[in-house]
Coordinates of C-alpha atoms in Angstrom, one line a residue:
Chain Q
M1 CA -0.2 0.1 -0.2
E2 CA 2.9 2.4 0.9
C3 CA 4.1 2.3 -2.9
W4 CA 0.5 3.2 -3.9
G5 CA 0.9 6.2 -1.8
R6 CA 4.0 7.4 -3.3
M7 CA 2.4 6.7 -6.8
L8 CA -0.4 9.1 -5.5
R9 CA 1.6 12.0 -4.3
A10 CA 3.8 11.6 -7.5
F11 CA 0.8 11.9 -9.8
L12 CA -1.0 14.5 -7.8
S13 CA 2.1 16.9 -7.4
G14 CA 1.7 20.2 -9.2
P15 CA 4.2 21.9 -11.3
G16 CA 5.8 24.0 -8.8
R17 CA 6.3 20.9 -6.6
R18 CA 7.3 18.7 -9.5
G19 CA 11.0 19.8 -9.3
A20 CA 11.1 18.8 -5.8
T21 CA 9.7 15.8 -6.1
W22 CA 11.9 15.1 -8.9
G23 CA 15.3 16.0 -7.0
S24 CA 14.2 13.7 -3.9
A25 CA 13.3 10.8 -6.3
Y26 CA 16.6 10.9 -7.8
S27 CA 18.7 10.9 -4.4
S28 CA 16.8 8.0 -3.1
W29 CA 17.6 6.4 -6.4
Q30 CA 20.5 3.8 -6.2
P31 CA 21.6 3.6 -10.1
H32 CA 23.9 1.0 -11.1
R33 CA 25.9 3.3 -13.1
P34 CA 25.2 7.1 -13.5
V35 CA 22.4 8.5 -15.2
P36 CA 23.8 9.9 -18.6
G37 CA 21.1 12.8 -18.7
L38 CA 18.5 11.8 -21.1
L39 CA 17.6 8.1 -22.2
N40 CA 15.7 6.9 -24.7
A41 CA 13.1 4.1 -24.2
T42 CA 15.5 1.6 -25.4
E43 CA 18.1 2.3 -23.2
L44 CA 15.9 2.6 -20.2
V45 CA 14.3 -0.8 -20.8
S46 CA 18.1 -1.9 -19.9
H47 CA 18.8 0.0 -17.5
W48 CA 15.9 -1.1 -15.5
T49 CA 16.2 -4.8 -16.6
A50 CA 19.9 -4.5 -14.9
I51 CA 18.4 -3.3 -11.8
F52 CA 15.7 -5.3 -11.7
E53 CA 17.9 -8.7 -12.3
K54 CA 20.4 -7.6 -9.7
E55 CA 17.7 -7.2 -6.9
G56 CA 16.4 -10.7 -8.0
I57 CA 12.9 -9.6 -9.5
P58 CA 11.3 -12.4 -11.6
E59 CA 10.6 -11.4 -15.3
A60 CA 13.2 -8.4 -15.2
Q61 CA 13.3 -7.8 -18.8
E62 CA 9.2 -8.2 -19.2
S63 CA 8.6 -6.0 -16.4
S64 CA 10.8 -3.2 -17.7
E65 CA 9.2 -3.1 -21.3
Y66 CA 5.7 -3.4 -19.9
I67 CA 6.3 -0.3 -17.3
V68 CA 8.2 1.9 -20.5
A69 CA 5.8 1.1 -23.1
H70 CA 3.1 2.0 -20.5
V71 CA 4.5 5.1 -19.9
L72 CA 4.7 5.7 -23.3
G73 CA 1.3 4.8 -24.0
A74 CA 1.6 1.7 -25.5
K75 CA 0.3 -2.0 -24.4
T76 CA 3.7 -3.6 -25.4
F77 CA 7.1 -2.5 -26.0
Q78 CA 7.2 -4.1 -29.4
S79 CA 4.2 -2.5 -30.9
L80 CA 5.6 1.3 -30.2
R81 CA 6.3 3.2 -33.0
P82 CA 10.3 2.7 -34.0
V83 CA 10.9 6.3 -33.7
L84 CA 10.0 6.1 -29.9
W85 CA 12.5 3.7 -29.6
T86 CA 15.4 6.3 -29.9
Q87 CA 13.5 9.6 -29.2
P88 CA 14.8 10.9 -25.4
L89 CA 12.3 10.7 -23.0
T90 CA 10.7 13.7 -21.1
P91 CA 11.5 14.2 -17.2
W92 CA 7.9 13.7 -16.8
Q93 CA 8.0 10.4 -18.2
L94 CA 11.1 9.6 -16.5
Q95 CA 9.8 10.1 -13.2
C96 CA 6.5 7.9 -13.8
I97 CA 8.8 5.0 -14.9
Q98 CA 11.0 5.3 -11.9
E99 CA 7.8 5.2 -9.3
L100 CA 6.7 2.4 -11.3
S101 CA 9.7 0.6 -11.2
S102 CA 10.4 1.0 -7.6
C103 CA 6.7 -0.5 -7.2
R104 CA 8.0 -3.6 -9.2
L105 CA 11.3 -3.7 -6.9
Q106 CA 8.8 -4.3 -4.1
R107 CA 7.4 -7.3 -6.0
M108 CA 4.3 -5.6 -6.9
P109 CA 2.5 -7.7 -9.7
V110 CA 3.0 -6.0 -13.1
Q111 CA -0.7 -5.8 -13.5
Y112 CA -1.3 -3.9 -10.5
I113 CA 1.5 -1.6 -11.6
L114 CA -0.1 -1.2 -15.0
G115 CA -3.8 -1.0 -13.6
E116 CA -5.0 -2.8 -16.2
W117 CA -4.6 -6.2 -17.9
D118 CA -6.2 -8.2 -21.3
F119 CA -8.5 -11.3 -20.9
Q120 CA -10.1 -12.7 -24.0
G121 CA -9.5 -9.9 -25.9
L122 CA -10.7 -7.4 -23.3
S123 CA -9.1 -4.9 -21.2
L124 CA -9.8 -4.8 -17.6
K125 CA -8.8 -2.8 -15.0
M126 CA -6.6 -4.5 -12.0
A127 CA -6.3 -3.3 -8.6
P128 CA -5.2 -4.7 -5.4
P129 CA -6.0 -7.1 -3.8
V130 CA -8.9 -8.4 -6.4
F131 CA -7.2 -11.6 -7.8
I132 CA -5.7 -11.2 -11.1
P133 CA -6.9 -13.4 -14.0
R134 CA -4.5 -16.0 -15.0
P135 CA -4.1 -17.4 -18.7
E136 CA -5.3 -20.4 -18.4
T137 CA -8.9 -19.3 -17.5
E138 CA -9.3 -18.0 -21.0
E139 CA -9.5 -21.5 -21.8
L140 CA -12.3 -22.3 -19.2
V141 CA -14.2 -19.3 -21.2
E142 CA -13.3 -20.8 -24.4
W143 CA -14.7 -24.2 -23.4
V144 CA -17.7 -22.6 -22.1
L145 CA -18.3 -21.2 -25.4
E146 CA -17.9 -24.3 -27.2
E147 CA -20.3 -25.8 -25.3
V148 CA -23.2 -23.1 -25.0
A149 CA -22.7 -21.8 -28.7
P150 CA -24.4 -24.8 -30.5
R151 CA -27.2 -25.1 -28.3
P152 CA -30.2 -22.7 -28.7
H153 CA -31.6 -21.8 -25.1
A154 CA -35.1 -21.7 -24.2
V155 CA -36.1 -18.2 -24.0
G156 CA -36.5 -16.9 -20.8
A157 CA -37.4 -13.0 -20.3
Q158 CA -34.7 -11.7 -22.4
G159 CA -33.3 -15.1 -24.2
G160 CA -29.8 -16.4 -23.7
P161 CA -28.5 -18.4 -21.4
L162 CA -28.3 -17.7 -17.6
I163 CA -25.3 -17.9 -16.3
L164 CA -24.1 -17.8 -12.4
E165 CA -20.1 -16.9 -11.8
V166 CA -19.1 -17.6 -8.4
G167 CA -15.9 -15.6 -7.3
C168 CA -16.2 -13.1 -9.9
G169 CA -12.8 -11.2 -9.0
S170 CA -12.3 -8.7 -11.7
G171 CA -15.2 -9.8 -13.5
A172 CA -13.0 -11.1 -16.3
I173 CA -14.9 -14.8 -16.7
S174 CA -18.4 -13.2 -16.8
L175 CA -17.7 -10.1 -19.0
S176 CA -15.7 -12.1 -21.8
L177 CA -18.8 -14.4 -21.4
L178 CA -21.0 -11.7 -22.0
N179 CA -19.1 -10.1 -24.5
Q180 CA -19.0 -13.4 -27.1
L181 CA -22.5 -14.5 -25.9
P182 CA -24.8 -11.4 -26.8
Q183 CA -27.6 -13.0 -25.6
S184 CA -26.6 -14.4 -22.5
R185 CA -27.2 -12.7 -18.8
V186 CA -24.9 -13.4 -16.0
I187 CA -25.2 -13.1 -12.1
A188 CA -21.9 -12.5 -10.7
V189 CA -21.1 -13.1 -6.7
D190 CA -18.2 -12.7 -4.5
K191 CA -17.6 -12.2 -1.3
G192 CA -15.0 -9.5 -1.2
E193 CA -16.2 -6.0 -1.4
A194 CA -13.3 -4.9 -3.6
S195 CA -14.1 -7.5 -6.2
I196 CA -17.6 -6.2 -6.5
C197 CA -16.7 -2.9 -7.1
L198 CA -13.9 -3.7 -9.5
T199 CA -16.4 -6.0 -11.2
R200 CA -19.1 -3.1 -11.6
E201 CA -16.5 -0.7 -12.8
N202 CA -15.1 -3.3 -15.7
A203 CA -18.9 -3.9 -16.4
Q204 CA -19.4 -0.4 -17.0
R205 CA -16.1 0.5 -18.9
L206 CA -16.9 -2.4 -21.2
R207 CA -20.7 -1.0 -21.6
L208 CA -21.9 -4.7 -20.5
Q209 CA -23.7 -3.5 -17.1
D210 CA -27.2 -4.0 -18.5
R211 CA -26.6 -8.1 -18.7
I212 CA -24.6 -8.2 -15.4
W213 CA -25.9 -8.4 -11.8
I214 CA -23.3 -8.2 -9.5
V215 CA -24.1 -9.4 -5.6
P216 CA -22.1 -9.7 -2.8
L217 CA -22.2 -13.3 -1.7
D218 CA -20.6 -15.7 0.5
V219 CA -21.1 -19.4 -1.0
T220 CA -19.8 -20.9 2.0
S221 CA -22.4 -19.1 4.8
E222 CA -25.7 -20.9 4.9
G223 CA -28.6 -20.0 3.2
S224 CA -27.0 -17.1 1.8
W225 CA -27.7 -17.9 -1.8
A226 CA -31.2 -18.3 -1.3
H227 CA -32.4 -14.9 -2.9
L228 CA -30.4 -16.0 -6.2
L229 CA -33.5 -18.1 -6.8
S230 CA -35.5 -15.4 -7.6
W231 CA -33.8 -14.9 -10.8
G232 CA -34.9 -18.3 -12.0
P233 CA -33.1 -21.4 -12.6
M234 CA -29.6 -21.1 -14.4
D235 CA -28.4 -22.7 -17.4
L236 CA -24.5 -22.8 -16.3
V237 CA -22.6 -22.0 -13.4
V238 CA -19.2 -21.1 -14.2
S239 CA -16.1 -20.8 -11.5
N240 CA -12.6 -20.2 -10.8
P241 CA -12.6 -20.9 -7.1
P242 CA -9.8 -20.6 -5.0
Y243 CA -8.1 -24.0 -5.2
V244 CA -4.9 -23.7 -3.5
F245 CA -4.3 -26.5 -1.2
H246 CA -3.7 -24.4 2.2
Q247 CA -0.1 -26.2 2.7
D248 CA 1.2 -24.7 -0.4
M249 CA 0.1 -21.2 0.0
E250 CA 3.4 -20.3 1.8
Q251 CA 5.1 -21.6 -1.1
L252 CA 3.6 -18.7 -3.4
A253 CA 5.5 -16.0 -4.8
P254 CA 5.8 -12.6 -2.9
E255 CA 4.1 -11.1 -5.8
I256 CA 0.8 -13.4 -5.0
L257 CA 1.1 -13.4 -1.0
S258 CA 1.9 -9.8 -0.7
Y259 CA -0.7 -8.4 -3.0
E260 CA -3.5 -10.6 -4.1
D261 CA -6.2 -11.5 -1.5
P262 CA -5.6 -14.9 0.2
A263 CA -9.1 -15.3 0.2
A264 CA -9.3 -15.8 -3.7
L265 CA -6.6 -18.5 -3.4
D266 CA -6.7 -20.6 -0.5
G267 CA -9.1 -23.4 -0.8
G268 CA -8.5 -25.3 2.6
E269 CA -7.0 -28.2 3.6
K270 CA -7.2 -30.0 0.0
G271 CA -8.4 -26.9 -1.9
M272 CA -11.6 -28.5 -2.2
D273 CA -13.6 -25.9 0.1
I274 CA -15.0 -24.0 -2.2
I275 CA -15.5 -26.1 -4.9
T276 CA -17.3 -28.6 -2.6
H277 CA -19.7 -25.3 -1.6
I278 CA -20.2 -24.7 -5.2
L279 CA -21.5 -28.4 -6.0
A280 CA -23.7 -28.3 -3.0
L281 CA -25.9 -25.7 -3.9
A282 CA -25.3 -25.6 -7.7
P283 CA -28.3 -28.5 -8.3
R284 CA -30.7 -26.2 -6.0
L285 CA -30.0 -23.4 -8.7
L286 CA -29.7 -24.9 -11.9
K287 CA -31.7 -26.0 -14.7
D288 CA -32.4 -29.8 -15.4
S289 CA -28.9 -30.9 -17.3
G290 CA -27.5 -27.4 -16.6
S291 CA -23.8 -27.6 -16.4
I292 CA -21.2 -26.6 -14.1
F293 CA -17.7 -25.5 -15.3
L294 CA -15.1 -24.9 -12.7
E295 CA -11.2 -24.3 -12.9
V296 CA -9.3 -26.4 -10.4
D297 CA -5.9 -27.6 -9.1
P298 CA -4.2 -30.7 -11.1
R299 CA -4.9 -33.0 -8.4
H300 CA -8.5 -32.2 -8.1
P301 CA -10.4 -34.3 -10.9
E302 CA -9.9 -37.6 -9.1
L303 CA -10.8 -36.1 -5.8
V304 CA -13.9 -34.2 -7.2
G305 CA -15.0 -37.3 -9.0
G306 CA -14.7 -39.3 -5.6
W307 CA -16.4 -36.6 -3.9
L308 CA -19.4 -36.5 -6.1
Q309 CA -19.8 -40.3 -6.1
S310 CA -20.0 -39.7 -2.1
R311 CA -23.3 -37.4 -2.9
P312 CA -25.7 -39.0 -4.7
D313 CA -28.4 -36.9 -3.6
L314 CA -26.8 -34.1 -5.6
S315 CA -27.4 -35.8 -9.0
L316 CA -24.2 -34.3 -10.3
H317 CA -22.1 -36.1 -12.2
L318 CA -18.7 -35.2 -13.8
V319 CA -19.1 -35.2 -17.7
A320 CA -15.4 -34.6 -18.7
V321 CA -11.9 -33.3 -17.5
R322 CA -9.9 -30.8 -20.0
K323 CA -6.3 -30.2 -19.6
D324 CA -4.9 -26.8 -20.0
F325 CA -2.3 -25.4 -22.5
C326 CA 0.5 -26.6 -20.4
G327 CA -1.1 -30.3 -20.0
R328 CA -2.3 -30.5 -16.7
P329 CA -5.8 -31.6 -16.2
R330 CA -7.3 -28.0 -15.3
F331 CA -11.0 -28.1 -16.1
L332 CA -14.1 -29.9 -15.1
H333 CA -17.5 -30.1 -16.6
I334 CA -20.0 -31.7 -14.3
R335 CA -23.7 -32.0 -15.3
R336 CA -26.8 -32.3 -13.4
S337 CA -29.1 -35.0 -13.5
G338 CA -29.3 -38.4 -15.1
P339 CA -27.7 -41.6 -14.1
Q340 CA -23.8 -41.9 -13.3
R341 CA -22.1 -42.6 -16.5
G342 CA -18.4 -43.3 -17.5
C343 CA -16.2 -40.0 -17.6
P344 CA -14.8 -39.4 -21.2
V345 CA -11.5 -36.8 -20.8
H346 CA -11.2 -34.1 -22.9
A347 CA -7.2 -34.4 -23.7
W348 CA -6.3 -30.8 -25.2
P349 CA -3.4 -30.8 -26.8
G350 CA -1.7 -33.2 -24.7
P351 CA -1.6 -37.0 -26.1
Q352 CA -2.3 -39.1 -22.8
P353 CA -5.8 -38.6 -21.7
A354 CA -6.3 -39.1 -17.9
R355 CA -8.3 -41.7 -16.9
V356 CA -11.1 -40.5 -14.3
P357 CA -12.6 -42.8 -12.3
G358 CA -16.4 -43.0 -13.3
Chain R
M1 CA -3.7 12.1 -95.6
R2 CA -3.4 11.9 -99.1
S3 CA -0.4 9.6 -99.4
R4 CA -1.7 7.2 -97.0
L5 CA -5.1 7.0 -99.0
L6 CA -3.2 6.7 -101.9
L7 CA -1.4 3.7 -100.1
S8 CA -4.3 2.0 -99.1
V9 CA -6.3 2.2 -102.6
A10 CA -3.1 0.9 -103.9
R11 CA -3.0 -2.0 -101.3
C12 CA -6.7 -2.8 -102.0
L13 CA -6.0 -3.4 -105.4
W14 CA -3.1 -5.9 -104.7
T15 CA -5.2 -7.8 -102.5
R16 CA -3.1 -10.8 -101.2
R17 CA -3.2 -14.2 -103.7
T18 CA -4.3 -17.2 -101.5
I19 CA -2.7 -19.6 -103.7
G20 CA 0.8 -19.9 -104.7
P21 CA 4.1 -20.8 -102.5
A22 CA 4.5 -19.3 -98.7
R23 CA 6.6 -16.0 -99.4
R24 CA 9.5 -15.3 -97.0
Y25 CA 8.7 -12.0 -95.1
V26 CA 11.0 -9.0 -95.1
S27 CA 13.1 -9.5 -91.9
C28 CA 11.3 -7.7 -89.1
G29 CA 13.8 -8.4 -86.1
T30 CA 16.4 -10.4 -84.8
P31 CA 17.1 -14.0 -86.2
Q32 CA 16.1 -15.3 -83.2
L33 CA 12.8 -13.7 -82.9
E34 CA 11.9 -14.4 -86.4
E35 CA 12.7 -18.4 -85.7
L36 CA 10.6 -18.4 -82.8
F37 CA 8.0 -16.8 -84.9
A38 CA 8.4 -18.8 -88.2
R39 CA 5.6 -20.0 -89.8
G40 CA 4.1 -23.3 -89.1
G41 CA 6.4 -23.6 -85.8
P42 CA 5.1 -24.2 -82.4
L43 CA 4.3 -20.9 -81.4
R44 CA 2.5 -19.6 -84.4
T45 CA 0.5 -22.8 -84.2
Y46 CA -0.3 -21.9 -80.6
L47 CA -1.4 -18.7 -81.2
E48 CA -3.8 -19.7 -83.9
R49 CA -5.2 -22.2 -81.8
Q50 CA -5.5 -19.6 -79.1
A51 CA -7.6 -17.5 -81.3
G52 CA -9.5 -20.4 -82.3
S53 CA -10.7 -21.3 -79.2
E54 CA -13.7 -19.9 -77.0
S55 CA -12.4 -20.8 -73.5
Q56 CA -10.0 -18.6 -71.8
L57 CA -6.9 -21.0 -71.0
Q58 CA -5.0 -19.1 -68.8
F59 CA -4.9 -15.6 -67.1
R60 CA -3.9 -13.3 -70.0
G61 CA -5.4 -15.3 -73.0
A62 CA -7.7 -12.9 -74.0
E63 CA -4.8 -10.5 -74.0
L64 CA -2.6 -13.0 -75.7
V65 CA -5.5 -13.4 -78.5
A66 CA -5.7 -9.8 -79.0
V67 CA -2.1 -9.0 -79.6
A68 CA -1.5 -12.0 -81.7
K69 CA -4.7 -10.9 -83.8
L70 CA -3.0 -7.6 -84.2
L71 CA 0.3 -9.1 -85.6
S72 CA -1.6 -11.1 -88.0
E73 CA -3.0 -8.2 -89.4
K74 CA 0.1 -6.0 -89.3
E75 CA 1.8 -9.2 -91.1
Q76 CA -0.7 -9.1 -93.8
E77 CA -0.6 -5.6 -94.1
L78 CA 3.4 -5.7 -94.7
Q79 CA 2.7 -8.2 -97.5
E80 CA 0.3 -6.4 -99.5
T81 CA 2.5 -3.0 -99.2
E82 CA 5.6 -5.3 -100.5
H83 CA 3.7 -5.4 -103.9
L84 CA 3.8 -1.4 -104.0
L85 CA 8.0 -2.1 -103.8
H86 CA 7.8 -3.0 -107.7
D87 CA 5.3 -0.3 -108.8
E88 CA 6.0 1.9 -111.5
N89 CA 5.1 5.2 -109.8
E90 CA 8.2 6.1 -107.8
D91 CA 6.3 8.0 -105.3
L92 CA 4.3 5.3 -104.5
R93 CA 7.6 3.3 -104.1
K94 CA 8.9 5.7 -101.3
L95 CA 5.8 5.5 -99.5
A96 CA 5.5 2.0 -99.5
E97 CA 9.3 1.9 -98.6
N98 CA 8.4 4.0 -95.3
E99 CA 5.4 2.4 -94.7
I100 CA 7.1 -1.1 -94.7
T101 CA 10.0 0.2 -92.1
S102 CA 7.4 1.2 -89.7
C103 CA 5.7 -1.8 -90.1
Q104 CA 8.2 -3.7 -89.3
K105 CA 9.0 -2.0 -86.2
E106 CA 5.5 -2.5 -84.8
I107 CA 5.6 -6.0 -86.0
A108 CA 8.9 -6.4 -83.6
Q109 CA 7.4 -4.7 -81.0
L110 CA 4.3 -6.9 -81.3
K111 CA 6.3 -10.0 -81.1
H112 CA 7.9 -8.9 -78.2
Q113 CA 4.8 -8.4 -76.3
I114 CA 3.5 -11.6 -77.2
I115 CA 6.9 -13.3 -75.6
L116 CA 5.9 -11.3 -72.5
L117 CA 2.4 -12.2 -72.3
L118 CA 3.8 -15.9 -72.7
V119 CA 5.7 -15.7 -69.7
P120 CA 3.3 -17.1 -66.8
S121 CA 3.4 -14.7 -63.8
E122 CA 4.6 -16.4 -60.5
E123 CA 1.9 -17.1 -58.2
T124 CA 3.4 -14.7 -55.5
D125 CA 3.4 -11.8 -57.5
E126 CA 0.4 -10.7 -56.2
S127 CA 1.4 -11.5 -52.7
D128 CA 2.4 -9.1 -49.7
L129 CA 6.1 -9.4 -48.8
I130 CA 8.3 -8.8 -45.8
L131 CA 11.2 -6.9 -46.6
E132 CA 14.4 -6.9 -44.1
V133 CA 17.6 -4.8 -44.8
T134 CA 21.0 -5.5 -43.0
A135 CA 23.9 -3.2 -42.5
G136 CA 26.9 -5.0 -44.2
V137 CA 30.6 -4.0 -44.7
G138 CA 31.3 -0.5 -43.7
G139 CA 30.4 -0.2 -40.1
Q140 CA 28.7 3.2 -39.2
E141 CA 28.8 4.1 -43.0
A142 CA 27.2 1.2 -44.0
M143 CA 24.2 1.7 -41.3
L144 CA 23.8 5.1 -42.5
F145 CA 23.3 3.9 -45.9
T146 CA 20.8 0.8 -44.8
A147 CA 18.8 4.0 -43.1
E148 CA 18.6 5.6 -46.2
M149 CA 17.8 2.5 -48.3
F150 CA 15.0 1.7 -45.9
D151 CA 13.6 5.3 -45.9
M152 CA 13.7 4.8 -49.6
Y153 CA 11.8 1.5 -49.7
Q154 CA 9.4 3.5 -47.3
Q155 CA 8.8 6.3 -49.7
Y156 CA 8.3 4.0 -52.6
A157 CA 5.7 1.9 -50.9
A158 CA 3.9 5.4 -50.3
F159 CA 4.4 6.2 -53.8
K160 CA 2.7 3.2 -55.0
R161 CA -0.1 3.6 -52.3
W162 CA 1.1 0.2 -50.8
H163 CA 0.5 -0.8 -47.1
F164 CA 3.9 -0.4 -45.2
E165 CA 4.4 -1.4 -41.7
T166 CA 7.7 -1.6 -39.8
L167 CA 8.2 -4.6 -37.8
E168 CA 11.5 -4.5 -36.1
Y169 CA 13.9 -1.3 -36.1
F170 CA 17.1 -1.7 -34.9
P171 CA 19.2 1.6 -35.2
S172 CA 22.6 2.7 -34.6
E173 CA 24.1 5.4 -32.5
I174 CA 24.6 7.9 -35.0
G175 CA 21.2 7.6 -36.9
G176 CA 21.7 4.9 -38.9
L177 CA 19.8 1.4 -39.2
R178 CA 21.5 -2.1 -38.5
H179 CA 18.6 -4.2 -39.1
A180 CA 15.4 -3.6 -39.9
S181 CA 12.5 -5.7 -41.1
A182 CA 8.7 -4.2 -42.6
S183 CA 5.5 -5.8 -43.9
I184 CA 4.5 -4.5 -47.5
G185 CA 1.0 -5.0 -49.0
G186 CA -0.8 -4.1 -51.9
S187 CA -1.3 -4.2 -55.6
E188 CA 1.6 -6.6 -57.1
A189 CA 3.8 -5.4 -54.0
Y190 CA 5.7 -8.6 -54.7
K191 CA 6.1 -8.5 -58.3
H192 CA 7.8 -5.1 -58.1
M193 CA 9.9 -5.7 -55.2
K194 CA 10.8 -9.2 -56.0
F195 CA 14.3 -8.3 -57.8
E196 CA 15.4 -6.1 -54.8
G197 CA 16.8 -8.9 -52.8
G198 CA 20.5 -9.1 -52.9
V199 CA 23.8 -7.3 -51.7
H200 CA 23.8 -3.5 -52.5
R201 CA 26.7 -1.4 -52.5
V202 CA 27.5 2.1 -52.4
Q203 CA 30.9 4.0 -53.0
R204 CA 31.0 7.5 -51.4
V205 CA 32.8 9.4 -49.3
P206 CA 31.2 8.7 -45.6
K207 CA 29.8 11.3 -43.6
T208 CA 32.2 10.0 -41.0
E209 CA 35.2 10.3 -43.2
K210 CA 37.4 13.2 -42.0
Q211 CA 39.8 13.1 -44.6
G212 CA 37.5 13.0 -47.8
R213 CA 38.2 9.2 -49.1
I214 CA 35.9 7.0 -50.7
H215 CA 34.6 3.9 -49.0
T216 CA 32.7 1.0 -50.3
S217 CA 29.7 0.1 -48.1
T218 CA 27.4 -3.0 -48.3
M219 CA 23.9 -3.6 -47.1
T220 CA 21.8 -6.6 -47.8
V221 CA 18.1 -6.7 -48.7
A222 CA 15.9 -9.9 -48.3
I223 CA 12.1 -10.1 -50.1
L224 CA 10.0 -12.8 -48.6
P225 CA 6.7 -13.2 -50.3
Q226 CA 3.9 -13.9 -47.7
P227 CA 1.2 -15.9 -49.6
T228 CA -2.3 -14.7 -48.4
E229 CA -3.5 -18.6 -47.8
I230 CA -1.3 -21.4 -47.0
N231 CA -2.6 -25.0 -46.8
L232 CA -0.7 -26.6 -43.9
V233 CA -1.7 -30.1 -42.5
I234 CA -0.4 -30.6 -39.2
N235 CA -0.8 -33.7 -36.9
P236 CA -1.2 -32.6 -33.2
K237 CA 0.7 -35.6 -32.4
D238 CA 3.7 -34.2 -33.9
L239 CA 3.9 -31.0 -32.1
R240 CA 5.0 -30.6 -28.4
I241 CA 4.3 -27.6 -26.4
D242 CA 6.8 -26.2 -24.2
T243 CA 5.4 -23.2 -21.6
K244 CA 7.0 -21.2 -19.1
R245 CA 4.7 -22.0 -16.9
A246 CA 5.3 -25.5 -17.4
S247 CA 7.3 -25.8 -14.5
G248 CA 5.2 -26.1 -11.2
A249 CA 1.4 -26.2 -10.6
G250 CA 0.5 -23.0 -12.8
G251 CA -3.0 -21.7 -12.6
Q252 CA -3.6 -19.7 -9.5
H253 CA -0.3 -20.7 -8.3
V254 CA 1.5 -18.2 -10.6
N255 CA 1.2 -15.2 -11.8
T256 CA 3.5 -14.0 -14.5
T257 CA 3.2 -11.3 -17.8
D258 CA 4.5 -14.3 -20.1
S259 CA 2.2 -16.8 -20.8
A260 CA 4.3 -17.5 -24.1
V261 CA 4.3 -21.0 -25.5
R262 CA 6.6 -22.4 -27.6
I263 CA 5.7 -25.3 -30.1
V264 CA 8.2 -27.5 -31.7
H265 CA 7.2 -29.4 -34.3
L266 CA 8.7 -33.2 -33.7
P267 CA 9.8 -34.1 -37.1
T268 CA 11.4 -31.1 -38.2
D269 CA 12.6 -29.9 -35.0
W270 CA 10.8 -26.3 -36.1
N271 CA 9.9 -24.1 -33.2

């Protein structure tokens, strides 16, 4: 939070005080070689990459490139107009870069430093401590789209599938589904106040606020979900719930531990706490043969399969397990009602399908 | 024009005779050209066939047929005019000579045109292309030269109204260019640029030279066509996918900005 304070002061300081801030910024700076007057973008990237590497900051070059590109108004360093690579930067730009880089030196994730990040082609605002969407989750959205798109949905009040997202965070999953399924409607719930605000803000930025209802809700607290029933039975439940095993939490990188909400990550002893709650309440909210799509830890497909078998009262069965682009089983498709069947596995892209007990 | 009228009247009176042996034409061009267009030869037969057939056999078929027709008309005109060379009237003879000379020139031009039309255009002529320039021998001077060349190509593309997008640009300290690449697209871009590839050389007194000596520097240009459609079938089993996120648990456990994926094509080890 201290880093945000400094950034805020820098941005709020008026022109008269800028000189003073500039001077103090330089005096607290420990350059590795003297700064020879005005640098251009390429030199600045090398400069900061060297500093990050020395301090053991992971992704030294990528971080440096993103920060410099952001200050110069581009999303990536490579997409900057080549002429900008060799032009000297203004003192204001240098100061911004210095401030942002000092945040990076404190292991702030790049996404929080830039304040925005892309997901499924959408630009989303990012703010700590709201969970930063991971690239694997994009594949969850892809899978949902594959399953949903071919089937015309029963026309409700407005038509299109009604989707519930549990743990919306920044709104990444909900908003990409809304964006790519123009007839769909989404109810997004999260127990974090910051997530509710951020999802709302992102929905407004993307002008999708008319088709999304954002509700503060803790699915683990008894009976809290009852009022969701008033929206009617849902076609889909989708979630990237906290699934990190509790004992693995302390091994996470400082970027995650110091800045992201642990409640968005910690899934309890076997990472199953939130997952089991979602699965327990889903049958009461889903239509017949409605689906649940989850992102999970690679150890979960077996655990979830076993757990579902122990709860025949839920009438849920594991339809498919899909692998992420690293070849790990990452996504589950669970369907409501119907007898227990065998569980075929989507192996994508790896050649070895996992066998799921069914 | 009175002389032309006279000539055309005279020609009509001497309309060609269809009977009789084939005449040897007065030479209209180089011996090779004549041989190529010899009566009864394969080229003539082909052109006659093209003229006869209804369908357009290749892209430039119609143009070819038109030019071939023009050629045979001109040759006929020439033949008719030749008779006038033996006329009693001297004026008419002179006119005929002039006419024959200009006719011969036109016939040679038409033959050259036919040959050009016969050369099939490359499939890739219409493609977009990637232009790569690299400074060669000559240090800073070569890099300055490369910068000038890249600039020239950029302006040429603008002149031709092609789309020009710089992909990479690695400048040198004094405003030169080490290496750059650009994507160029537009009408017949590749066709015009394809012969630019190779090593270009400049001999001049460089900006960096203090004593006024001439230096030779080089730069290389590479032109790579970018066809719009490529049909490629890859078996997913031939691919191995390596990712930076591959180690560890991935997912929520990791937050990186680089989710780059490297795909290795196993049979060729190409990635």
